[in-house]
Structure formats: C-alpha cells, structure tokens
Amino acid sequence: FVLGIALEDAGERERALAVLSAAHERRPGDRDVLLTLATLTLRAGRLEDAAVHARALVAAFPDDPEARALLARLEGETAP
C-alpha cells in the first residue's frame, strides 16, 4: 500500500495502480487501499474503473462520507 503511494508521488502512476491492485487482491476489505485505488484510477482518467472501485468502497463502508462523496462525484462524471 505505502509503495503504491510512493510510486504515485514519484510520478509512476501505472506502477502505483498495479501495486495497489495487488494490495486490494490481498486485502479486499481494506478501506484505505480501496479508497486510494479508486482515487488514483480517477486521476488516471479511468472513470468507469474508478466508479467500480468507489461502488465497492461504499458497499463495504456505507457510512463513510469520503467514500460516498467520491462515488457521487464519479456518478456525476460518468452519467450518460
């Protein structure tokens, strides 16, 4: 997880996303991993993928205001 953040900070977004995806596979219930994965996927311009991650985040943490805000933002951007 921390490596993914460090890679993003170093400008290596694709590697960061790969590391975070692997971390999510190992720890699918980890809020921070999923939130970071959704956020970085959004920054990469992959709106549909980011929305999938955000929906999973809200499903796992329905009372999390940060997760709900991210999903609302993404649903607004990906609406037909």
mmCIF file with all atom_site columns, C-alpha atoms in Angstrom:
data_model
loop_
_atom_site.group_PDB
_atom_site.id
_atom_site.type_symbol
_atom_site.label_atom_id
_atom_site.label_alt_id
_atom_site.label_comp_id
_atom_site.label_asym_id
_atom_site.label_entity_id
_atom_site.label_seq_id
_atom_site.pdbx_PDB_ins_code
_atom_site.Cartn_x
_atom_site.Cartn_y
_atom_site.Cartn_z
_atom_site.occupancy
_atom_site.B_iso_or_equiv
_atom_site.pdbx_formal_charge
_atom_site.auth_seq_id
_atom_site.auth_comp_id
_atom_site.auth_asym_id
_atom_site.auth_atom_id
_atom_site.pdbx_PDB_model_num
ATOM 1  C CA . PHE A 1 1  ? 0.000   0.000  0.000   1.00 0.00 ? 1  PHE A CA 1
ATOM 2  C CA . VAL A 1 2  ? 2.681   2.502  1.036   1.00 0.00 ? 2  VAL A CA 1
ATOM 3  C CA . LEU A 1 3  ? 4.743   1.567  -2.022  1.00 0.00 ? 3  LEU A CA 1
ATOM 4  C CA . GLY A 1 4  ? 1.772   2.436  -4.232  1.00 0.00 ? 4  GLY A CA 1
ATOM 5  C CA . ILE A 1 5  ? 1.528   5.878  -2.682  1.00 0.00 ? 5  ILE A CA 1
ATOM 6  C CA . ALA A 1 6  ? 5.279   6.407  -3.025  1.00 0.00 ? 6  ALA A CA 1
ATOM 7  C CA . LEU A 1 7  ? 5.156   5.408  -6.692  1.00 0.00 ? 7  LEU A CA 1
ATOM 8  C CA . GLU A 1 8  ? 2.301   7.841  -7.323  1.00 0.00 ? 8  GLU A CA 1
ATOM 9  C CA . ASP A 1 9  ? 4.274   10.599 -5.594  1.00 0.00 ? 9  ASP A CA 1
ATOM 10 C CA . ALA A 1 10 ? 7.232   9.757  -7.846  1.00 0.00 ? 10 ALA A CA 1
ATOM 11 C CA . GLY A 1 11 ? 5.053   10.134 -10.946 1.00 0.00 ? 11 GLY A CA 1
ATOM 12 C CA . GLU A 1 12 ? 4.784   6.428  -11.691 1.00 0.00 ? 12 GLU A CA 1
ATOM 13 C CA . ARG A 1 13 ? 1.017   6.123  -11.720 1.00 0.00 ? 13 ARG A CA 1
ATOM 14 C CA . GLU A 1 14 ? 0.767   2.880  -13.721 1.00 0.00 ? 14 GLU A CA 1
ATOM 15 C CA . ARG A 1 15 ? 3.142   1.095  -11.362 1.00 0.00 ? 15 ARG A CA 1
ATOM 16 C CA . ALA A 1 16 ? 1.275   2.592  -8.399  1.00 0.00 ? 16 ALA A CA 1
ATOM 17 C CA . LEU A 1 17 ? -2.014  1.259  -9.723  1.00 0.00 ? 17 LEU A CA 1
ATOM 18 C CA . ALA A 1 18 ? -0.508  -2.193 -10.234 1.00 0.00 ? 18 ALA A CA 1
ATOM 19 C CA . VAL A 1 19 ? 0.816   -2.248 -6.670  1.00 0.00 ? 19 VAL A CA 1
ATOM 20 C CA . LEU A 1 20 ? -2.493  -1.036 -5.257  1.00 0.00 ? 20 LEU A CA 1
ATOM 21 C CA . SER A 1 21 ? -4.464  -3.564 -7.306  1.00 0.00 ? 21 SER A CA 1
ATOM 22 C CA . ALA A 1 22 ? -2.295  -6.337 -5.889  1.00 0.00 ? 22 ALA A CA 1
ATOM 23 C CA . ALA A 1 23 ? -2.753  -4.960 -2.369  1.00 0.00 ? 23 ALA A CA 1
ATOM 24 C CA . HIS A 1 24 ? -6.518  -4.885 -2.915  1.00 0.00 ? 24 HIS A CA 1
ATOM 25 C CA . GLU A 1 25 ? -6.475  -8.537 -4.001  1.00 0.00 ? 25 GLU A CA 1
ATOM 26 C CA . ARG A 1 26 ? -4.590  -9.449 -0.822  1.00 0.00 ? 26 ARG A CA 1
ATOM 27 C CA . ARG A 1 27 ? -6.720  -7.264 1.459   1.00 0.00 ? 27 ARG A CA 1
ATOM 28 C CA . PRO A 1 28 ? -10.074 -6.645 -0.250  1.00 0.00 ? 28 PRO A CA 1
ATOM 29 C CA . GLY A 1 29 ? -11.656 -5.229 2.917   1.00 0.00 ? 29 GLY A CA 1
ATOM 30 C CA . ASP A 1 30 ? -9.012  -2.574 3.485   1.00 0.00 ? 30 ASP A CA 1
ATOM 31 C CA . ARG A 1 31 ? -10.717 0.816  3.216   1.00 0.00 ? 31 ARG A CA 1
ATOM 32 C CA . ASP A 1 32 ? -7.530  2.805  2.666   1.00 0.00 ? 32 ASP A CA 1
ATOM 33 C CA . VAL A 1 33 ? -6.303  0.567  -0.137  1.00 0.00 ? 33 VAL A CA 1
ATOM 34 C CA . LEU A 1 34 ? -9.649  0.692  -1.925  1.00 0.00 ? 34 LEU A CA 1
ATOM 35 C CA . LEU A 1 35 ? -10.055 4.450  -1.462  1.00 0.00 ? 35 LEU A CA 1
ATOM 36 C CA . THR A 1 36 ? -6.551  5.100  -2.785  1.00 0.00 ? 36 THR A CA 1
ATOM 37 C CA . LEU A 1 37 ? -7.086  2.733  -5.703  1.00 0.00 ? 37 LEU A CA 1
ATOM 38 C CA . ALA A 1 38 ? -10.346 4.493  -6.618  1.00 0.00 ? 38 ALA A CA 1
ATOM 39 C CA . THR A 1 39 ? -8.756  7.918  -6.303  1.00 0.00 ? 39 THR A CA 1
ATOM 40 C CA . LEU A 1 40 ? -5.684  7.112  -8.374  1.00 0.00 ? 40 LEU A CA 1
ATOM 41 C CA . THR A 1 41 ? -7.782  5.367  -11.001 1.00 0.00 ? 41 THR A CA 1
ATOM 42 C CA . LEU A 1 42 ? -9.844  8.546  -11.237 1.00 0.00 ? 42 LEU A CA 1
ATOM 43 C CA . ARG A 1 43 ? -6.679  10.645 -11.590 1.00 0.00 ? 43 ARG A CA 1
ATOM 44 C CA . ALA A 1 44 ? -5.601  8.329  -14.404 1.00 0.00 ? 44 ALA A CA 1
ATOM 45 C CA . GLY A 1 45 ? -8.810  9.212  -16.220 1.00 0.00 ? 45 GLY A CA 1
ATOM 46 C CA . ARG A 1 46 ? -10.306 5.739  -15.935 1.00 0.00 ? 46 ARG A CA 1
ATOM 47 C CA . LEU A 1 47 ? -13.710 6.914  -14.799 1.00 0.00 ? 47 LEU A CA 1
ATOM 48 C CA . GLU A 1 48 ? -15.577 3.627  -15.197 1.00 0.00 ? 48 GLU A CA 1
ATOM 49 C CA . ASP A 1 49 ? -12.904 1.677  -13.305 1.00 0.00 ? 49 ASP A CA 1
ATOM 50 C CA . ALA A 1 50 ? -12.798 4.315  -10.594 1.00 0.00 ? 50 ALA A CA 1
ATOM 51 C CA . ALA A 1 51 ? -16.585 4.121  -10.257 1.00 0.00 ? 51 ALA A CA 1
ATOM 52 C CA . VAL A 1 52 ? -16.387 0.340  -9.844  1.00 0.00 ? 52 VAL A CA 1
ATOM 53 C CA . HIS A 1 53 ? -13.876 0.769  -7.023  1.00 0.00 ? 53 HIS A CA 1
ATOM 54 C CA . ALA A 1 54 ? -15.928 3.553  -5.443  1.00 0.00 ? 54 ALA A CA 1
ATOM 55 C CA . ARG A 1 55 ? -19.088 1.430  -5.520  1.00 0.00 ? 55 ARG A CA 1
ATOM 56 C CA . ALA A 1 56 ? -17.229 -1.412 -3.825  1.00 0.00 ? 56 ALA A CA 1
ATOM 57 C CA . LEU A 1 57 ? -15.940 1.051  -1.239  1.00 0.00 ? 57 LEU A CA 1
ATOM 58 C CA . VAL A 1 58 ? -19.421 2.378  -0.458  1.00 0.00 ? 58 VAL A CA 1
ATOM 59 C CA . ALA A 1 59 ? -20.821 -1.162 -0.342  1.00 0.00 ? 59 ALA A CA 1
ATOM 60 C CA . ALA A 1 60 ? -18.201 -2.111 2.248   1.00 0.00 ? 60 ALA A CA 1
ATOM 61 C CA . PHE A 1 61 ? -18.326 1.198  4.151   1.00 0.00 ? 61 PHE A CA 1
ATOM 62 C CA . PRO A 1 62 ? -21.782 2.708  3.583   1.00 0.00 ? 62 PRO A CA 1
ATOM 63 C CA . ASP A 1 63 ? -21.421 5.322  6.325   1.00 0.00 ? 63 ASP A CA 1
ATOM 64 C CA . ASP A 1 64 ? -18.069 6.639  5.120   1.00 0.00 ? 64 ASP A CA 1
ATOM 65 C CA . PRO A 1 65 ? -18.604 10.236 3.938   1.00 0.00 ? 65 PRO A CA 1
ATOM 66 C CA . GLU A 1 66 ? -15.386 10.296 1.901   1.00 0.00 ? 66 GLU A CA 1
ATOM 67 C CA . ALA A 1 67 ? -16.382 7.143  0.038   1.00 0.00 ? 67 ALA A CA 1
ATOM 68 C CA . ARG A 1 68 ? -19.885 8.459  -0.616  1.00 0.00 ? 68 ARG A CA 1
ATOM 69 C CA . ALA A 1 69 ? -18.546 11.801 -1.860  1.00 0.00 ? 69 ALA A CA 1
ATOM 70 C CA . LEU A 1 70 ? -16.147 10.083 -4.258  1.00 0.00 ? 70 LEU A CA 1
ATOM 71 C CA . LEU A 1 71 ? -18.922 7.881  -5.617  1.00 0.00 ? 71 LEU A CA 1
ATOM 72 C CA . ALA A 1 72 ? -21.256 10.858 -6.052  1.00 0.00 ? 72 ALA A CA 1
ATOM 73 C CA . ARG A 1 73 ? -18.543 12.725 -7.947  1.00 0.00 ? 73 ARG A CA 1
ATOM 74 C CA . LEU A 1 74 ? -17.859 9.746  -10.188 1.00 0.00 ? 74 LEU A CA 1
ATOM 75 C CA . GLU A 1 75 ? -21.513 9.066  -10.878 1.00 0.00 ? 75 GLU A CA 1
ATOM 76 C CA . GLY A 1 76 ? -21.868 12.680 -11.959 1.00 0.00 ? 76 GLY A CA 1
ATOM 77 C CA . GLU A 1 77 ? -18.890 12.388 -14.306 1.00 0.00 ? 77 GLU A CA 1
ATOM 78 C CA . THR A 1 78 ? -19.846 9.016  -15.791 1.00 0.00 ? 78 THR A CA 1
ATOM 79 C CA . ALA A 1 79 ? -23.561 9.724  -16.281 1.00 0.00 ? 79 ALA A CA 1
ATOM 80 C CA . PRO A 1 80 ? -24.748 9.264  -19.864 1.00 0.00 ? 80 PRO A CA 1
#
